[in-house]
Coordinates of C-alpha atoms in Angstrom, one line a residue:
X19 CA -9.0 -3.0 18.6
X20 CA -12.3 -2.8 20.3
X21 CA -15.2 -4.1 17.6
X22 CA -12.7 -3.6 14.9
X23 CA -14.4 -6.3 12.8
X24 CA -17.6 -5.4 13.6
X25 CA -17.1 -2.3 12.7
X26 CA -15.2 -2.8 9.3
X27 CA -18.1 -5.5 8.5
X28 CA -20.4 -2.4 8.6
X29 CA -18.1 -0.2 6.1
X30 CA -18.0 -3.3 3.4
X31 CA -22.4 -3.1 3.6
X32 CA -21.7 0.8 3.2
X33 CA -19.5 -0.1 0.3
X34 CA -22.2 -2.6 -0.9
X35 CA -25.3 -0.4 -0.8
X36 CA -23.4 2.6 -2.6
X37 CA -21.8 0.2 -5.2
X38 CA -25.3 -0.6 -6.3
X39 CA -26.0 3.0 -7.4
X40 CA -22.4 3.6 -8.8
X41 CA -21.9 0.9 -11.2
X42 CA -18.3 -0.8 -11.3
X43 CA -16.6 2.0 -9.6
X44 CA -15.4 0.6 -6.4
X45 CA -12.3 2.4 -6.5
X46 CA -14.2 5.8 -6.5
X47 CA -16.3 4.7 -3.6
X48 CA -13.2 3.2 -1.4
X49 CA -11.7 6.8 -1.9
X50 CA -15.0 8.7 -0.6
X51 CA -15.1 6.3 2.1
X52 CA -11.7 6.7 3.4
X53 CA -12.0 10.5 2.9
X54 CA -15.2 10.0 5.3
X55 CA -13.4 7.9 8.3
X56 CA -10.8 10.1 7.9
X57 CA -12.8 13.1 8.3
X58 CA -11.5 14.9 5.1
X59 CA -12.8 16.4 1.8
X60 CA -13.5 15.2 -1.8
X61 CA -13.2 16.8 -4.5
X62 CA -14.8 15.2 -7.6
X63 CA -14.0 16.5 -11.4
X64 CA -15.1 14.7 -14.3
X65 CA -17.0 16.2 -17.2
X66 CA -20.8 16.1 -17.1
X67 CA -22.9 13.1 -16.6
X68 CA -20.9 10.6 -15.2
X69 CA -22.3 10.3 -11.7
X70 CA -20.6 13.0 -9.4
X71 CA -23.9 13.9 -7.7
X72 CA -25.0 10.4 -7.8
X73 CA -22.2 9.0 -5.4
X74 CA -22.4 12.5 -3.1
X75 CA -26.2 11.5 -2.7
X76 CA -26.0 8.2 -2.3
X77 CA -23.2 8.4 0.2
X78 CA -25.7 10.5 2.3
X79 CA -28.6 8.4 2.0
X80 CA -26.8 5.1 3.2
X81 CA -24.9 6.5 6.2
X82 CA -27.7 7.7 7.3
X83 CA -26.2 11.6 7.8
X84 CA -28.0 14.9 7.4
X85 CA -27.2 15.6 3.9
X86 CA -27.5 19.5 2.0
X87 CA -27.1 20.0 -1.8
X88 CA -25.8 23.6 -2.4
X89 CA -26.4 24.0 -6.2
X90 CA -23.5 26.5 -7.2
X91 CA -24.3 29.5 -9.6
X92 CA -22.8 32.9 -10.0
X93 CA -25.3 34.7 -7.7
X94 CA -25.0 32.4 -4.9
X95 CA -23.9 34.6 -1.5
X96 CA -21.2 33.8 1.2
X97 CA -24.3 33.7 3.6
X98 CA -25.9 31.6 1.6
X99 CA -23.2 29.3 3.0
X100 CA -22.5 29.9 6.4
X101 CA -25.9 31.4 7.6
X102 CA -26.6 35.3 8.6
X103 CA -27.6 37.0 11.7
X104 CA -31.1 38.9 11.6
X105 CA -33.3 40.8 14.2
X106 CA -36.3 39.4 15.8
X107 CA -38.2 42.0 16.4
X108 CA -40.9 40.0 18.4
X109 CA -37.8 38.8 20.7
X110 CA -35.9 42.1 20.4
X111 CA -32.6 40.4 19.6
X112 CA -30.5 39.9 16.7
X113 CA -30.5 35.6 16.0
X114 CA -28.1 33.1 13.6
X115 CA -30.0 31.9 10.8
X116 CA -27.9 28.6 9.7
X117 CA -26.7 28.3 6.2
X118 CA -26.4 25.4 3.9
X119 CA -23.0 24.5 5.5
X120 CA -24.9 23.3 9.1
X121 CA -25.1 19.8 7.9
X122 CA -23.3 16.7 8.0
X123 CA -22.6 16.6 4.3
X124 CA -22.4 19.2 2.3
X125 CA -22.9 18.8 -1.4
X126 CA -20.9 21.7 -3.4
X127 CA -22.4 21.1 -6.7
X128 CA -20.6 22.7 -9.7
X129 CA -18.2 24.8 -7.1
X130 CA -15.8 26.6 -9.7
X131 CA -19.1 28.2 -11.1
X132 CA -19.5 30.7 -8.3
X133 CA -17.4 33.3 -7.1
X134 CA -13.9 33.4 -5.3
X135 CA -16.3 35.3 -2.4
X136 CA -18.0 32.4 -2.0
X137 CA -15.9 29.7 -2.7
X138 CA -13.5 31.2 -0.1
X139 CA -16.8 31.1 2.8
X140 CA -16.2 27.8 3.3
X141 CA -12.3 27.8 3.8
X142 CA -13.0 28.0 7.5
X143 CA -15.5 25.4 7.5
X144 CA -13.4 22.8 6.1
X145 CA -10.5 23.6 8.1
X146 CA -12.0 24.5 11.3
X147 CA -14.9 22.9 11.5
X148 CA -17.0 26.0 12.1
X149 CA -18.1 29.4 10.9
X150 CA -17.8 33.5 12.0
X151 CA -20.9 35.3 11.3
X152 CA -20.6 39.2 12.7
X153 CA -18.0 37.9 15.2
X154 CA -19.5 35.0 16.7
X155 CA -18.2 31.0 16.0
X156 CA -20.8 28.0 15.3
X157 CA -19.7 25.1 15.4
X158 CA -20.6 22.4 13.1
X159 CA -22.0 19.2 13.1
X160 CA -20.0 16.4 13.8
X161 CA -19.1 14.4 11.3
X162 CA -18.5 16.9 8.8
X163 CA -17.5 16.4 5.1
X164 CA -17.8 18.5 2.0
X165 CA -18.1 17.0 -1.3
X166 CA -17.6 19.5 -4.1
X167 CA -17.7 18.8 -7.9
X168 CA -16.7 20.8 -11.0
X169 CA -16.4 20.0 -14.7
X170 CA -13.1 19.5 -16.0
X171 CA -14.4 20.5 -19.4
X172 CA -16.4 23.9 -20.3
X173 CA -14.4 26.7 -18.4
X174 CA -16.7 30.0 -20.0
X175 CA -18.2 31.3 -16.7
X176 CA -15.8 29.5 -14.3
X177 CA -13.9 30.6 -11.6
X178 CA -11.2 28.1 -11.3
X179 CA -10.4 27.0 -7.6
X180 CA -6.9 28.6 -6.0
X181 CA -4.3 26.6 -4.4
X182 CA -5.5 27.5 -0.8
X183 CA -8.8 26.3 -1.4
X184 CA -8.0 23.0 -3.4
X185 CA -5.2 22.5 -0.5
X186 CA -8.1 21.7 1.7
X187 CA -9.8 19.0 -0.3
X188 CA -7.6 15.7 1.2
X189 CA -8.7 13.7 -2.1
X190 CA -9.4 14.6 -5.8
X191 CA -10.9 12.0 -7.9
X192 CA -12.5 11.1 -11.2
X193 CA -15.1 8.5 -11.8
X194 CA -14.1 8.2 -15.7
X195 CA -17.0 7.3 -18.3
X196 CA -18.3 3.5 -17.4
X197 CA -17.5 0.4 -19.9
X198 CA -20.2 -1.3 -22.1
X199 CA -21.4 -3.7 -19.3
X200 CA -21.2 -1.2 -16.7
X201 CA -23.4 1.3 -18.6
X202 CA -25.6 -1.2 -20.0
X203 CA -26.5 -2.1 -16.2
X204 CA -27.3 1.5 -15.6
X205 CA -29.8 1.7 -18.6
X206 CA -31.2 -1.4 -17.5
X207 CA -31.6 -0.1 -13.8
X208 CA -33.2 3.4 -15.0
X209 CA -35.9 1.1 -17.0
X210 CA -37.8 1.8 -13.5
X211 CA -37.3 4.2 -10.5
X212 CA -34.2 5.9 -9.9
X213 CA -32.1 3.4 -8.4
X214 CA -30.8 6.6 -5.8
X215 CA -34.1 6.2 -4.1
X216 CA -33.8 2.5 -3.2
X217 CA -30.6 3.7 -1.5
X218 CA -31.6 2.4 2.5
X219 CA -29.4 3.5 5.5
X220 CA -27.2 0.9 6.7
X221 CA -25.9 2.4 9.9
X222 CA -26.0 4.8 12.4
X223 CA -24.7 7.9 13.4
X224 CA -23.3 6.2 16.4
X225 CA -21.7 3.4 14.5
X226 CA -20.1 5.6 12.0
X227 CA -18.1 7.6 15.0
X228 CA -17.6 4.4 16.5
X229 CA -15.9 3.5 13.3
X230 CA -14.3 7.0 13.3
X231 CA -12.7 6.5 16.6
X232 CA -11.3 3.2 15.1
X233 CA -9.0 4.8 12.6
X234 CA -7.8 6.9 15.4
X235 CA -6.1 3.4 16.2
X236 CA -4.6 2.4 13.3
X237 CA -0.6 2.3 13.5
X238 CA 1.3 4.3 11.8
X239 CA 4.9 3.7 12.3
X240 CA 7.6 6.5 13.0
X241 CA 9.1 5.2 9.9
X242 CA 6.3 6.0 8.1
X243 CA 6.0 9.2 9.3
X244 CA 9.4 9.9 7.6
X245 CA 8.9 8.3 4.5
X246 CA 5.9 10.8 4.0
X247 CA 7.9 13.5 4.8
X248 CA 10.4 13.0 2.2
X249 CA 7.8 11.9 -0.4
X250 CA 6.1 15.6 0.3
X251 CA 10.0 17.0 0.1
X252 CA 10.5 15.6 -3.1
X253 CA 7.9 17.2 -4.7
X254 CA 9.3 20.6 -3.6
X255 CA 12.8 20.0 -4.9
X256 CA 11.4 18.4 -8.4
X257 CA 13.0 20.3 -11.0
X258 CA 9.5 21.0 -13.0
X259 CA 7.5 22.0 -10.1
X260 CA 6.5 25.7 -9.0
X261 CA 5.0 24.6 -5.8
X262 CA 4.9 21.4 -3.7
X263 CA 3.0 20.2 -1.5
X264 CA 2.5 21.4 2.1
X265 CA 2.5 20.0 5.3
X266 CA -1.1 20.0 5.3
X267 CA -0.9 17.5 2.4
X268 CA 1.5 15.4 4.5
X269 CA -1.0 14.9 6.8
X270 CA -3.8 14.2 5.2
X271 CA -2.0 11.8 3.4
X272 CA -1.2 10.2 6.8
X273 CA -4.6 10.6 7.9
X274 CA -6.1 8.8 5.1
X275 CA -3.7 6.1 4.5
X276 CA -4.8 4.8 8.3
X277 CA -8.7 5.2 7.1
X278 CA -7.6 3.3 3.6
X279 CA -5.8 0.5 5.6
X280 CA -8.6 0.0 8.0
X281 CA -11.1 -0.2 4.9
X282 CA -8.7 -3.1 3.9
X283 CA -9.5 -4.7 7.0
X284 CA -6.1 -3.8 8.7
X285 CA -5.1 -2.0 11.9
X286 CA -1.8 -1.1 10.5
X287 CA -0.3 1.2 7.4
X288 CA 2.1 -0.1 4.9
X289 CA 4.2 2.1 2.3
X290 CA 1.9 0.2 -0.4
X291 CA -1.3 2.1 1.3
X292 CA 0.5 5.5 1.0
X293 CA 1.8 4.9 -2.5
X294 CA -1.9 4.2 -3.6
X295 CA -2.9 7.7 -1.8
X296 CA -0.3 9.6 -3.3
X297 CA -2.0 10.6 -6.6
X298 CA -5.5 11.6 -5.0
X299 CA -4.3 13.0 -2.0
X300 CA -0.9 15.3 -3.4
X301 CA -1.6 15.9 -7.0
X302 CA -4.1 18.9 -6.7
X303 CA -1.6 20.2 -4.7
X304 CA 1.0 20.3 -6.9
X305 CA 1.7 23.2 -9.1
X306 CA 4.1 22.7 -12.3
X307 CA 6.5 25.4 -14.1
X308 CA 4.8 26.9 -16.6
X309 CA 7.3 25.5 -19.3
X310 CA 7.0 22.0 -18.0
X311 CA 2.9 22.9 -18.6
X312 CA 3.7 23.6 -22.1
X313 CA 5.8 20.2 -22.8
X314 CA 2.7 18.5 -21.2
X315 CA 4.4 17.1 -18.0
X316 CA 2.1 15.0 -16.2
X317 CA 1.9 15.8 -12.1
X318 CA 1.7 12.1 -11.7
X319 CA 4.8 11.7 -13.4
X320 CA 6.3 14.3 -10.7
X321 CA 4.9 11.8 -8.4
X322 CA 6.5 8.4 -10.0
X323 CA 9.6 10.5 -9.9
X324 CA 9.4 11.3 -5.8
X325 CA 8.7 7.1 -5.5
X326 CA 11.5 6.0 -7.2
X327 CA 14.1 8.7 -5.5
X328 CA 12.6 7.7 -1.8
X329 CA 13.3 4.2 0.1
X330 CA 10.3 3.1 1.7
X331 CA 10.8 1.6 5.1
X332 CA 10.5 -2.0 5.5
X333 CA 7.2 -3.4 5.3
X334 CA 5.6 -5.1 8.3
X335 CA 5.9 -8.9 8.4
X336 CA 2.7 -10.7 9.0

């Protein structure tokens, strides 16, 4: 693969320079990175003050990409999102005014605090890639990724997400409190500036689509194809679930299992690689009977459940 390890060098500095923001959570970052190559979205819920902003921010800063907060609130409007159309009366024609969405990453701050109206203007955006104002597409910038957070604790003037939208986020993750050490680093790094400012680009544009255009390359066997398909099956058929997931989630889980194998300097998936996806990539999608709900079923158990029921292909010799 053409400047494959160049290329991957330039991800690991990425890593690096967000890692020294986001204190011991490299797993966190690995995922946001291989929802990036793999042109997908993150969702991030966590409760308050554990650094979901901070790694949105600092992801912007050290790609390098044109980066919008969106700070949602109740009284935030769909246009606020994907622009409106207004007349210029010195020009005598009606003109787009952009929204926050004309960016390359979109920050979605505190999401399930606005309205289903609003939430649901940018279902189009993440799936398509543009948006319809009064009958006319704009495209969007290329990359594209939206980051949205929400607080799994505090519901009282929440509007919780609904399966359609969450079905377009390809991962969910968590960052978790820090340990002793870990937080004792931040203290010590907020004893001057905030260390989100020292964050320095450390590529361009053109070398993240280069490294884009990589993960385009990376195998993914035929018998991985169908080992994803009857993972996703197997979550329809479980006997405590109310909904599985869809094909969407089949491949997105595709998708980012070839940008999580090229992040671990391969140009090839294994099962392993799709297995570690499987809980941040198909369990937002995943919907449980309400009396498994009340017997406090875990979805990841639905998940350890589809592993052990499916063979995974063999796994490539080196």
């Amino acid at each position: 693969m053409a400047y494959l390890n160049e290329n991957q060098q330039r991800m690991t500095r990425l890593a690096g320079e967000i890692s020294k923001v986001i204190k011991g959570k490299s797993e966190a970052v690995q995922l946001i990175l291989t929802a990036l190559l793999a042109q997908g979205h993150v969702l991030i819920e966590d409760v308050p003050g554990v650094g979901k902003t901070t790694l949105a921010m600092a992801l912007g800063k050290a790609t390098g990409l044109e980066f919008r907060r969106a700070q949602f609130t109740p009284d935030v409007m769909a246009s606020d999102i994907t622009g409106f159309t207004m007349f210029n009366r010195e020009e005598n024609r009606f003109e787009y005014r952009a929204g926050l969405v004309m960016t390359n990453i979109l920050l979605a701050d505190e999401i399930n605090r606005t309205s289903p109206k609003t939430q649901s203007a940018l279902l189009e955006a993440m799936e398509e890639k543009r948006v319809t104002v009064d009958g006319v597409v704009h495209r969007l910038p290329e990359p594209f990724i939206v980051i949205a957070t929400q607080n799994s604790q505090g519901c009282v003037g929440t509007f919780p997400l609904p399966e359609a939208q969450l079905d377009r986020f390809m991962i969910k993750l968590s960052l978790g409190y820090p340990s002793v050490e870990e937080e004792t680093g931040i203290l010590m790094d907020r004893l001057g500036s905030n260390p989100v400012n020292d964050v320095e680009p450390v590529m361009t544009m053109e070398q993240l689509q280069s490294c884009i255009e990589d993960v385009k390359n990376v195998q993914f066997a035929e018998s991985l194809c169908r080992y994803v398909a009857e993972l996703s099956a197997a979550t329809r058929t479980h006997g405590g679930v109310e909904m599985g997931v869809s094909p969407r989630a089949s491949l997105a889980i595709m998708q980012a299992a070839r940008a999580f194998a090229y992040l671990s300097g391969r140009d090839y998936v294994v099962p392993e690689d799709i297995v570690r996806l499987l809980i941040p990539v198909f369990s937002h999608r995943i919907v449980l009977r309400q009396e498994m709900k009340l017997r406090r079923m875990e979805v990841s158990s639905v998940l350890q459940d589809a592993v052990s029921s499916v063979t995974p292909p063999v796994k490539r010799s080196l």
